[in-house]
């Protein structure tokens, strides 16, 4: 799985939290500290392995747990139209 | 471990975070003051000064992005008189702003409609002044403008662009507001009515003659959809007054999470409040936003600092604008006389649950309003 920010989104980070406006401008999604860290990583396309590696280097978390949470997070953002996801990519 | 907040809660938190941290979340950027129309109610003063170049605008956009600005509204004059508007919007979208544009739409062709859609401009605010060419073109002083504006709205909607119809209510069109409401709905636009007509930014008060008569304004407030939207706001303000939060609050977001940049690159408190913090041709946005004593003066004001308004029984009905107070009464802390009049009318409508009788309106016309006790010298423009 590889993914990247949907380039049609707009966003800023305020006091450590990213606020992301979906394409079309309706509503705002707020990301927590880890979510913001991931969001800022994926300005260019990343693999799940890339992101998990960065999370484990930055936060105290086991790789399996990081991967599990990251997949759920990516699916959530993808469902909101905030990411472009390529499931088949290596 | 990783969470997304709900959109509704997030918007509120974003605004309160920006206000607390003094981040200019929303900026109204006047990229030109040239205009293809000559509307009777326009508060702007035209000049022949050298407007910002594309390079200057690109630099300012980068500075705004760094400062945390997310919502960017491009305005004029008429933005589409600039041949480089598309390049400005492209740059803004590259910097991941939420971009909207305020326009009369007369100059829009198919090419513009296509790129507005392609670039993800979230909203185009189109000014409409009447439900017919006779009423609208009398305001713009340009025959044919109504037809051109409506054609553009249709084209924008067909291109999938979200259009908001911005309708300032004045003596010439307020009686037709239901027709305007119908027109907006037929065209698939959200209408926004503004009953406030501001005086010229050079303090010339001639535009006050365009303001609606009391009975027409009361009829507008009495419309079932209008009265409900105002009732909700007034109830919210009643509650804030009861807890004391209203007096502790700031009159508006100006200089807290919002500012205006004019066509010469000057950072202003608001388009309606010409207090200037500094020039972006001389200093960076962050320096001006952070260090300007002029902007800090606006930032310090709380509702409880307004010596007449804080004691006023109309305060929870009032939509006072600091710009109007400053330009019309000559004092940032004064009442805005026209807001006093509208507040008295709104209270009468809400008390009655509809249109007040003629005797009530006549009584309001005779009663001295709080704003009439305010100082009336002209302000010194900073």
JSON list of N, CA and C in Angstrom, two decimals, chain B residues 2 6 9 24 38 62 89 100 134 164 168 190 202 211 226 249 269 281 337 341 351 377:
[
{"chain": "B", "resi": 2, "resn": "UNK", "atom": "N", "xyz": [-3.84, 6.92, 17.01]},
{"chain": "B", "resi": 2, "resn": "UNK", "atom": "CA", "xyz": [-3.95, 7.99, 16.03]},
{"chain": "B", "resi": 2, "resn": "UNK", "atom": "C", "xyz": [-5.43, 8.28, 15.83]},
{"chain": "B", "resi": 6, "resn": "UNK", "atom": "N", "xyz": [-14.06, 14.70, 14.86]},
{"chain": "B", "resi": 6, "resn": "UNK", "atom": "CA", "xyz": [-15.22, 14.88, 14.00]},
{"chain": "B", "resi": 6, "resn": "UNK", "atom": "C", "xyz": [-15.14, 16.25, 13.34]},
{"chain": "B", "resi": 9, "resn": "UNK", "atom": "N", "xyz": [-16.74, 19.40, 15.37]},
{"chain": "B", "resi": 9, "resn": "UNK", "atom": "CA", "xyz": [-15.93, 19.83, 16.51]},
{"chain": "B", "resi": 9, "resn": "UNK", "atom": "C", "xyz": [-14.61, 20.43, 16.07]},
{"chain": "B", "resi": 24, "resn": "UNK", "atom": "N", "xyz": [-3.63, 34.33, 11.93]},
{"chain": "B", "resi": 24, "resn": "UNK", "atom": "CA", "xyz": [-4.56, 34.92, 10.95]},
{"chain": "B", "resi": 24, "resn": "UNK", "atom": "C", "xyz": [-5.14, 33.87, 10.02]},
{"chain": "B", "resi": 38, "resn": "UNK", "atom": "N", "xyz": [-19.38, 50.38, -11.48]},
{"chain": "B", "resi": 38, "resn": "UNK", "atom": "CA", "xyz": [-19.29, 51.64, -10.73]},
{"chain": "B", "resi": 38, "resn": "UNK", "atom": "C", "xyz": [-20.48, 51.71, -9.76]},
{"chain": "B", "resi": 62, "resn": "UNK", "atom": "N", "xyz": [3.18, 33.31, 0.27]},
{"chain": "B", "resi": 62, "resn": "UNK", "atom": "CA", "xyz": [4.11, 32.41, 0.99]},
{"chain": "B", "resi": 62, "resn": "UNK", "atom": "C", "xyz": [4.22, 32.83, 2.45]},
{"chain": "B", "resi": 89, "resn": "UNK", "atom": "N", "xyz": [-4.25, 32.36, -8.38]},
{"chain": "B", "resi": 89, "resn": "UNK", "atom": "CA", "xyz": [-5.01, 31.24, -7.79]},
{"chain": "B", "resi": 89, "resn": "UNK", "atom": "C", "xyz": [-4.17, 29.96, -7.82]},
{"chain": "B", "resi": 100, "resn": "UNK", "atom": "N", "xyz": [-11.39, 31.25, -2.09]},
{"chain": "B", "resi": 100, "resn": "UNK", "atom": "CA", "xyz": [-12.67, 31.72, -2.62]},
{"chain": "B", "resi": 100, "resn": "UNK", "atom": "C", "xyz": [-12.44, 33.07, -3.29]},
{"chain": "B", "resi": 134, "resn": "UNK", "atom": "N", "xyz": [-33.56, 45.84, -14.38]},
{"chain": "B", "resi": 134, "resn": "UNK", "atom": "CA", "xyz": [-33.86, 47.24, -14.06]},
{"chain": "B", "resi": 134, "resn": "UNK", "atom": "C", "xyz": [-33.29, 47.62, -12.69]},
{"chain": "B", "resi": 164, "resn": "UNK", "atom": "N", "xyz": [-22.07, 31.45, -4.18]},
{"chain": "B", "resi": 164, "resn": "UNK", "atom": "CA", "xyz": [-22.86, 32.12, -3.15]},
{"chain": "B", "resi": 164, "resn": "UNK", "atom": "C", "xyz": [-23.26, 33.48, -3.70]},
{"chain": "B", "resi": 168, "resn": "UNK", "atom": "N", "xyz": [-26.24, 42.82, -0.95]},
{"chain": "B", "resi": 168, "resn": "UNK", "atom": "CA", "xyz": [-26.37, 43.93, 0.00]},
{"chain": "B", "resi": 168, "resn": "UNK", "atom": "C", "xyz": [-27.77, 44.52, -0.12]},
{"chain": "B", "resi": 190, "resn": "UNK", "atom": "N", "xyz": [-26.49, 29.74, -2.81]},
{"chain": "B", "resi": 190, "resn": "UNK", "atom": "CA", "xyz": [-26.88, 30.09, -1.44]},
{"chain": "B", "resi": 190, "resn": "UNK", "atom": "C", "xyz": [-26.92, 31.62, -1.36]},
{"chain": "B", "resi": 202, "resn": "UNK", "atom": "N", "xyz": [-13.21, 56.70, 3.06]},
{"chain": "B", "resi": 202, "resn": "UNK", "atom": "CA", "xyz": [-12.64, 58.02, 3.36]},
{"chain": "B", "resi": 202, "resn": "UNK", "atom": "C", "xyz": [-13.57, 58.83, 4.27]},
{"chain": "B", "resi": 211, "resn": "UNK", "atom": "N", "xyz": [-29.39, 53.50, 2.56]},
{"chain": "B", "resi": 211, "resn": "UNK", "atom": "CA", "xyz": [-29.87, 52.52, 3.55]},
{"chain": "B", "resi": 211, "resn": "UNK", "atom": "C", "xyz": [-31.39, 52.40, 3.50]},
{"chain": "B", "resi": 226, "resn": "UNK", "atom": "N", "xyz": [-35.79, 34.56, 7.84]},
{"chain": "B", "resi": 226, "resn": "UNK", "atom": "CA", "xyz": [-34.85, 35.55, 8.38]},
{"chain": "B", "resi": 226, "resn": "UNK", "atom": "C", "xyz": [-34.99, 35.64, 9.89]},
{"chain": "B", "resi": 249, "resn": "UNK", "atom": "N", "xyz": [-15.91, 39.03, 25.55]},
{"chain": "B", "resi": 249, "resn": "UNK", "atom": "CA", "xyz": [-15.57, 38.64, 24.17]},
{"chain": "B", "resi": 249, "resn": "UNK", "atom": "C", "xyz": [-15.05, 39.84, 23.39]},
{"chain": "B", "resi": 269, "resn": "UNK", "atom": "N", "xyz": [-6.79, 46.13, 9.51]},
{"chain": "B", "resi": 269, "resn": "UNK", "atom": "CA", "xyz": [-7.58, 45.36, 10.48]},
{"chain": "B", "resi": 269, "resn": "UNK", "atom": "C", "xyz": [-8.71, 44.61, 9.78]},
{"chain": "B", "resi": 281, "resn": "UNK", "atom": "N", "xyz": [5.31, 45.91, 1.49]},
{"chain": "B", "resi": 281, "resn": "UNK", "atom": "CA", "xyz": [6.42, 46.30, 0.62]},
{"chain": "B", "resi": 281, "resn": "UNK", "atom": "C", "xyz": [7.63, 46.73, 1.45]},
{"chain": "B", "resi": 337, "resn": "UNK", "atom": "N", "xyz": [-24.06, 53.96, 14.68]},
{"chain": "B", "resi": 337, "resn": "UNK", "atom": "CA", "xyz": [-25.46, 54.44, 14.70]},
{"chain": "B", "resi": 337, "resn": "UNK", "atom": "C", "xyz": [-26.41, 53.59, 13.87]},
{"chain": "B", "resi": 341, "resn": "UNK", "atom": "N", "xyz": [-29.88, 51.34, 15.05]},
{"chain": "B", "resi": 341, "resn": "UNK", "atom": "CA", "xyz": [-31.20, 51.38, 14.40]},
{"chain": "B", "resi": 341, "resn": "UNK", "atom": "C", "xyz": [-31.65, 49.97, 14.04]},
{"chain": "B", "resi": 351, "resn": "UNK", "atom": "N", "xyz": [-39.82, 40.69, 19.41]},
{"chain": "B", "resi": 351, "resn": "UNK", "atom": "CA", "xyz": [-40.82, 40.81, 20.49]},
{"chain": "B", "resi": 351, "resn": "UNK", "atom": "C", "xyz": [-42.22, 40.53, 19.97]},
{"chain": "B", "resi": 377, "resn": "UNK", "atom": "N", "xyz": [-17.01, 63.11, 15.66]},
{"chain": "B", "resi": 377, "resn": "UNK", "atom": "CA", "xyz": [-15.91, 63.67, 14.87]},
{"chain": "B", "resi": 377, "resn": "UNK", "atom": "C", "xyz": [-15.41, 62.61, 13.90]}
]
